[in-house]
mmCIF file of C-alpha atoms in Angstrom:
data_model
loop_
_atom_site.group_PDB
_atom_site.id
_atom_site.type_symbol
_atom_site.label_atom_id
_atom_site.label_comp_id
_atom_site.label_asym_id
_atom_site.label_seq_id
_atom_site.Cartn_x
_atom_site.Cartn_y
_atom_site.Cartn_z
ATOM 1 C CA UNK A 1 -0.166 0.012 -0.161
ATOM 2 C CA UNK A 2 2.660 2.531 1.115
ATOM 3 C CA UNK A 3 4.657 1.513 -2.602
ATOM 4 C CA UNK A 4 1.173 2.117 -4.275
ATOM 5 C CA UNK A 5 0.959 5.787 -2.494
ATOM 6 C CA UNK A 6 4.496 6.532 -3.429
ATOM 7 C CA UNK A 7 3.960 6.011 -7.384
ATOM 8 C CA UNK A 8 0.540 7.623 -7.259
ATOM 9 C CA UNK A 9 1.970 11.057 -5.419
ATOM 10 C CA UNK A 10 4.383 12.067 -8.243
ATOM 11 C CA UNK A 11 2.101 11.134 -10.853
ATOM 12 C CA UNK A 12 -0.718 13.679 -9.340
ATOM 13 C CA UNK A 13 2.135 16.138 -9.007
ATOM 14 C CA UNK A 14 3.026 16.181 -12.459
ATOM 15 C CA UNK A 15 -0.687 16.245 -13.660
ATOM 16 C CA UNK A 16 -0.843 19.591 -11.483
ATOM 17 C CA UNK A 17 1.916 21.099 -12.879
ATOM 18 C CA UNK A 18 0.707 20.253 -16.491
ATOM 19 C CA UNK A 19 -2.567 21.712 -15.780
ATOM 20 C CA UNK A 20 -3.152 25.233 -18.070
ATOM 21 C CA UNK A 21 -3.772 28.238 -15.827
ATOM 22 C CA UNK A 22 -7.286 29.561 -16.007
ATOM 23 C CA UNK A 23 -7.639 32.688 -18.124
ATOM 24 C CA UNK A 24 -8.653 35.775 -16.339
ATOM 25 C CA UNK A 25 -9.898 38.993 -17.680
ATOM 26 C CA UNK A 26 -9.422 42.552 -16.246
ATOM 27 C CA UNK A 27 -10.799 46.050 -17.632
ATOM 28 C CA UNK A 28 -9.203 49.081 -17.007
ATOM 29 C CA UNK A 29 -10.570 52.704 -16.678
ATOM 30 C CA UNK A 30 -8.495 55.031 -18.864
ATOM 31 C CA UNK A 31 -8.576 58.465 -20.316
ATOM 32 C CA UNK A 32 -8.261 59.685 -23.867
ATOM 33 C CA UNK A 33 -5.164 58.715 -25.674
ATOM 34 C CA UNK A 34 -3.950 59.166 -29.209
ATOM 35 C CA UNK A 35 -0.574 57.599 -28.950
ATOM 36 C CA UNK A 36 0.417 54.374 -27.514
ATOM 37 C CA UNK A 37 3.642 52.705 -26.226
ATOM 38 C CA UNK A 38 4.012 49.209 -25.830
ATOM 39 C CA UNK A 39 6.888 47.626 -23.583
ATOM 40 C CA UNK A 40 7.258 44.085 -22.749
ATOM 41 C CA UNK A 41 5.969 40.838 -24.266
ATOM 42 C CA UNK A 42 2.892 41.454 -24.514
ATOM 43 C CA UNK A 43 0.000 41.033 -27.556
ATOM 44 C CA UNK A 44 -1.913 44.440 -28.241
ATOM 45 C CA UNK A 45 -4.736 44.781 -30.810
ATOM 46 C CA UNK A 46 -5.813 48.402 -31.492
ATOM 47 C CA UNK A 47 -9.291 49.356 -33.321
ATOM 48 C CA UNK A 48 -9.885 53.055 -33.593
ATOM 49 C CA UNK A 49 -12.930 55.012 -34.292
ATOM 50 C CA UNK A 50 -14.260 53.981 -30.935
ATOM 51 C CA UNK A 51 -14.583 55.015 -27.271
ATOM 52 C CA UNK A 52 -11.468 54.556 -25.260
ATOM 53 C CA UNK A 53 -11.135 51.019 -23.479
ATOM 54 C CA UNK A 54 -8.738 48.393 -22.484
ATOM 55 C CA UNK A 55 -9.276 44.863 -21.761
ATOM 56 C CA UNK A 56 -6.495 42.278 -20.821
ATOM 57 C CA UNK A 57 -7.176 38.640 -20.729
ATOM 58 C CA UNK A 58 -4.196 36.142 -19.421
ATOM 59 C CA UNK A 59 -3.394 33.915 -16.616
ATOM 60 C CA UNK A 60 -4.310 36.039 -13.109
ATOM 61 C CA UNK A 61 -0.763 36.388 -11.950
ATOM 62 C CA UNK A 62 0.430 37.458 -15.356
ATOM 63 C CA UNK A 63 -2.209 40.073 -15.459
ATOM 64 C CA UNK A 64 -0.751 41.286 -11.935
ATOM 65 C CA UNK A 65 2.372 42.018 -13.670
ATOM 66 C CA UNK A 66 1.029 44.678 -16.263
ATOM 67 C CA UNK A 67 0.745 48.421 -15.969
ATOM 68 C CA UNK A 68 -1.759 50.182 -17.839
ATOM 69 C CA UNK A 69 -2.013 54.027 -17.611
ATOM 70 C CA UNK A 70 -2.224 57.214 -19.927
ATOM 71 C CA UNK A 71 0.369 59.863 -19.665
ATOM 72 C CA UNK A 72 0.434 63.054 -21.967
ATOM 73 C CA UNK A 73 -2.466 61.231 -24.147
ATOM 74 C CA UNK A 74 -0.125 58.317 -24.626
ATOM 75 C CA UNK A 75 -1.379 54.877 -23.355
ATOM 76 C CA UNK A 76 1.620 53.214 -21.787
ATOM 77 C CA UNK A 77 1.664 49.354 -21.294
ATOM 78 C CA UNK A 78 4.549 47.855 -19.621
ATOM 79 C CA UNK A 79 5.651 45.299 -16.841
ATOM 80 C CA UNK A 80 4.685 46.002 -13.403
ATOM 81 C CA UNK A 81 7.825 45.957 -11.582
ATOM 82 C CA UNK A 82 6.225 45.908 -8.256
ATOM 83 C CA UNK A 83 3.951 43.224 -8.610
ATOM 84 C CA UNK A 84 3.965 40.259 -6.231
ATOM 85 C CA UNK A 85 2.755 36.563 -6.733
ATOM 86 C CA UNK A 86 3.729 33.453 -8.343
ATOM 87 C CA UNK A 87 7.206 31.293 -8.014
ATOM 88 C CA UNK A 88 10.204 32.875 -9.152
ATOM 89 C CA UNK A 89 10.923 31.732 -12.769
ATOM 90 C CA UNK A 90 7.361 30.379 -13.281
ATOM 91 C CA UNK A 91 5.963 31.287 -16.649
ATOM 92 C CA UNK A 92 2.393 32.849 -16.730
ATOM 93 C CA UNK A 93 2.051 32.638 -20.519
ATOM 94 C CA UNK A 94 0.963 35.339 -22.792
ATOM 95 C CA UNK A 95 -1.232 38.592 -21.956
ATOM 96 C CA UNK A 96 -3.260 39.665 -24.533
ATOM 97 C CA UNK A 97 -4.602 43.352 -24.540
ATOM 98 C CA UNK A 98 -7.590 44.851 -26.682
ATOM 99 C CA UNK A 99 -7.845 48.565 -26.756
ATOM 100 C CA UNK A 100 -9.774 51.319 -28.433
ATOM 101 C CA UNK A 101 -9.579 54.857 -29.078
ATOM 102 C CA UNK A 102 -11.127 57.466 -31.132
ATOM 103 C CA UNK A 103 -7.854 58.243 -33.337
ATOM 104 C CA UNK A 104 -4.212 57.041 -33.449
ATOM 105 C CA UNK A 105 -1.302 59.611 -34.276
ATOM 106 C CA UNK A 106 1.748 57.464 -33.254
ATOM 107 C CA UNK A 107 2.632 53.857 -32.223
ATOM 108 C CA UNK A 108 5.774 52.434 -30.410
ATOM 109 C CA UNK A 109 6.927 48.848 -29.442
ATOM 110 C CA UNK A 110 10.096 48.163 -27.349
ATOM 111 C CA UNK A 111 11.160 44.617 -26.703
ATOM 112 C CA UNK A 112 9.490 41.718 -28.111
ATOM 113 C CA UNK A 113 5.782 42.694 -28.115
ATOM 114 C CA UNK A 114 3.230 42.992 -30.757
ATOM 115 C CA UNK A 115 0.786 45.551 -31.794
ATOM 116 C CA UNK A 116 -2.061 45.331 -34.431
ATOM 117 C CA UNK A 117 -3.460 48.455 -35.485
ATOM 118 C CA UNK A 118 -6.891 48.437 -37.582
ATOM 119 C CA UNK A 119 -6.509 51.973 -39.239
ATOM 120 C CA UNK A 120 -4.884 55.420 -38.484
ATOM 121 C CA UNK A 121 -5.726 58.801 -40.258
ATOM 122 C CA UNK A 122 -3.787 61.404 -39.084
ATOM 123 C CA UNK A 123 -1.997 64.750 -40.588
ATOM 124 C CA UNK A 124 1.450 63.221 -39.299
ATOM 125 C CA UNK A 125 1.840 59.540 -38.035
ATOM 126 C CA UNK A 126 4.875 57.791 -36.832
ATOM 127 C CA UNK A 127 5.561 54.082 -35.791
ATOM 128 C CA UNK A 128 8.751 52.997 -34.310
ATOM 129 C CA UNK A 129 10.208 49.526 -32.948
ATOM 130 C CA UNK A 130 13.203 48.878 -30.795
ATOM 131 C CA UNK A 131 13.876 45.230 -30.229
ATOM 132 C CA UNK A 132 12.333 42.326 -31.654
ATOM 133 C CA UNK A 133 8.604 43.232 -31.764
ATOM 134 C CA UNK A 134 6.200 43.365 -34.437
ATOM 135 C CA UNK A 135 4.002 46.410 -35.365
ATOM 136 C CA UNK A 136 1.018 45.869 -38.039
ATOM 137 C CA UNK A 137 -1.104 48.779 -39.284
ATOM 138 C CA UNK A 138 -3.673 47.498 -41.973
ATOM 139 C CA UNK A 139 -4.439 51.088 -43.394
ATOM 140 C CA UNK A 140 -2.621 54.469 -42.799
ATOM 141 C CA UNK A 141 -3.479 57.805 -44.499
ATOM 142 C CA UNK A 142 -1.244 60.807 -43.490
ATOM 143 C CA UNK A 143 0.463 63.673 -45.101
ATOM 144 C CA UNK A 144 3.586 62.866 -43.145
ATOM 145 C CA UNK A 145 4.469 59.108 -42.076
ATOM 146 C CA UNK A 146 7.609 58.571 -40.131
ATOM 147 C CA UNK A 147 8.852 55.011 -39.610
ATOM 148 C CA UNK A 148 11.709 53.785 -37.500
ATOM 149 C CA UNK A 149 12.793 50.454 -36.625
ATOM 150 C CA UNK A 150 16.075 49.355 -34.527
ATOM 151 C CA UNK A 151 16.936 45.750 -34.083
ATOM 152 C CA UNK A 152 15.421 42.445 -35.379
ATOM 153 C CA UNK A 153 11.546 43.618 -35.498
ATOM 154 C CA UNK A 154 9.058 43.593 -38.159
ATOM 155 C CA UNK A 155 7.027 46.681 -39.354
ATOM 156 C CA UNK A 156 3.985 45.899 -41.693
ATOM 157 C CA UNK A 157 2.272 48.972 -43.091
ATOM 158 C CA UNK A 158 -0.258 49.168 -45.659
ATOM 159 C CA UNK A 159 -2.268 52.526 -46.930
ATOM 160 C CA UNK A 160 -1.446 55.816 -48.833
ATOM 161 C CA UNK A 161 0.539 58.553 -47.283
ATOM 162 C CA UNK A 162 1.965 61.837 -49.280
ATOM 163 C CA UNK A 163 5.529 61.549 -47.790
ATOM 164 C CA UNK A 164 7.603 58.988 -46.084
ATOM 165 C CA UNK A 165 10.492 59.027 -44.087
ATOM 166 C CA UNK A 166 11.773 55.653 -43.110
ATOM 167 C CA UNK A 167 14.877 54.542 -41.008
ATOM 168 C CA UNK A 168 15.868 50.825 -40.469
ATOM 169 C CA UNK A 169 19.121 49.621 -38.715
ATOM 170 C CA UNK A 170 19.943 46.231 -37.425
ATOM 171 C CA UNK A 171 18.217 42.898 -38.704
ATOM 172 C CA UNK A 172 14.615 44.337 -39.117
ATOM 173 C CA UNK A 173 11.978 44.104 -41.796
ATOM 174 C CA UNK A 174 9.988 46.694 -43.414
ATOM 175 C CA UNK A 175 7.013 45.282 -45.299
ATOM 176 C CA UNK A 176 5.147 48.241 -47.170
ATOM 177 C CA UNK A 177 4.136 46.035 -50.163
ATOM 178 C CA UNK A 178 0.699 47.379 -49.711
ATOM 179 C CA UNK A 179 1.838 51.149 -48.786
ATOM 180 C CA UNK A 180 2.099 53.678 -51.411
ATOM 181 C CA UNK A 181 3.989 57.202 -50.872
ATOM 182 C CA UNK A 182 4.198 60.034 -53.390
ATOM 183 C CA UNK A 183 7.735 60.746 -52.020
ATOM 184 C CA UNK A 184 9.932 58.748 -49.926
ATOM 185 C CA UNK A 185 13.458 59.225 -48.182
ATOM 186 C CA UNK A 186 14.619 55.767 -46.965
ATOM 187 C CA UNK A 187 17.875 54.960 -44.756
ATOM 188 C CA UNK A 188 18.658 51.396 -44.881
ATOM 189 C CA UNK A 189 21.450 49.939 -42.852
ATOM 190 C CA UNK A 190 19.741 46.298 -42.102
ATOM 191 C CA UNK A 191 20.347 42.539 -43.220
ATOM 192 C CA UNK A 192 16.354 42.401 -43.396
ATOM 193 C CA UNK A 193 14.184 43.488 -46.396
ATOM 194 C CA UNK A 194 12.436 46.363 -47.115
ATOM 195 C CA UNK A 195 9.768 46.917 -49.739
ATOM 196 C CA UNK A 196 7.228 49.539 -50.597
ATOM 197 C CA UNK A 197 5.561 51.699 -53.411
ATOM 198 C CA UNK A 198 6.556 55.057 -54.282
ATOM 199 C CA UNK A 199 4.794 57.393 -56.923
ATOM 200 C CA UNK A 200 6.920 60.149 -57.552
ATOM 201 C CA UNK A 201 10.323 60.668 -56.009
ATOM 202 C CA UNK A 202 12.278 58.293 -53.641
ATOM 203 C CA UNK A 203 15.768 58.970 -52.093
ATOM 204 C CA UNK A 204 17.558 55.851 -51.078
ATOM 205 C CA UNK A 205 20.641 54.997 -49.025
ATOM 206 C CA UNK A 206 21.449 51.503 -48.413
ATOM 207 C CA UNK A 207 24.263 50.535 -46.298
ATOM 208 C CA UNK A 208 23.063 47.128 -45.159
ATOM 209 C CA UNK A 209 22.788 43.752 -46.489
ATOM 210 C CA UNK A 210 19.158 43.391 -46.851
ATOM 211 C CA UNK A 211 17.360 43.737 -50.078
ATOM 212 C CA UNK A 212 15.571 46.940 -51.056
ATOM 213 C CA UNK A 213 12.504 46.905 -53.466
ATOM 214 C CA UNK A 214 10.699 50.083 -54.422
ATOM 215 C CA UNK A 215 7.771 49.454 -56.766
ATOM 216 C CA UNK A 216 5.965 52.082 -58.905
ATOM 217 C CA UNK A 217 7.580 54.495 -61.431
ATOM 218 C CA UNK A 218 9.519 57.276 -59.142
ATOM 219 C CA UNK A 219 12.438 59.135 -59.865
ATOM 220 C CA UNK A 220 15.507 57.280 -57.872
ATOM 221 C CA UNK A 221 18.102 58.741 -56.069
ATOM 222 C CA UNK A 222 20.240 55.884 -54.803
ATOM 223 C CA UNK A 223 23.590 55.810 -52.752
ATOM 224 C CA UNK A 224 24.143 52.026 -52.345
ATOM 225 C CA UNK A 225 27.020 51.016 -50.447
ATOM 226 C CA UNK A 226 25.664 47.829 -48.953
ATOM 227 C CA UNK A 227 25.744 44.151 -49.922
ATOM 228 C CA UNK A 228 22.169 43.922 -50.588
ATOM 229 C CA UNK A 229 20.309 44.288 -53.927
ATOM 230 C CA UNK A 230 18.574 47.593 -55.000
ATOM 231 C CA UNK A 231 15.518 47.376 -57.303
ATOM 232 C CA UNK A 232 13.874 50.729 -57.762
ATOM 233 C CA UNK A 233 11.016 51.602 -60.249
ATOM 234 C CA UNK A 234 9.778 49.439 -62.960
#
């Protein structure tokens, strides 16, 4: 009997460890914002054209480690450094956040998080990644679009803008295959690929190993000092 109990106890303990953590939800009361800053391994989805709201989904202990607040009209989502609970080193799984706002003028991701935006309309719009994160914007309309990518992240942007300025450094990738700019200025020092469409004129400085493909029929001014291939215009 003692031998049987000795065998059952480890099996029960293993089963307990393998049981998935229950998902929980937390709603946050926030004020108006038109910019978003994501720092940490969070998966964020943002929808514009609605009243402000924020809903987080994940393990209860993981939710305790999330800080959400608005400062100077910027929604900041980042780790709560003062949170307690859980075992050291224990994985609590991913936290997913769904947020809404009236309009958006800028987005930043720092670290390995991801941000998906349905649409953005503004005179000036900027998006930046520092690290291995991801930003996807399904439709942007702006007079001036500024994109920055530092690290190994990926920036996916679609839409139409009058002027584009993009700086890509590191190993990141800029996918603007569904983006069309009237004019563009691009500085590329990356091993990742860059692709976008330009109608009128583009100024390109390429010093990295990544390939750059510019679709359309723009007047191309190219300073090519890197190992990657360059394709500009048809």
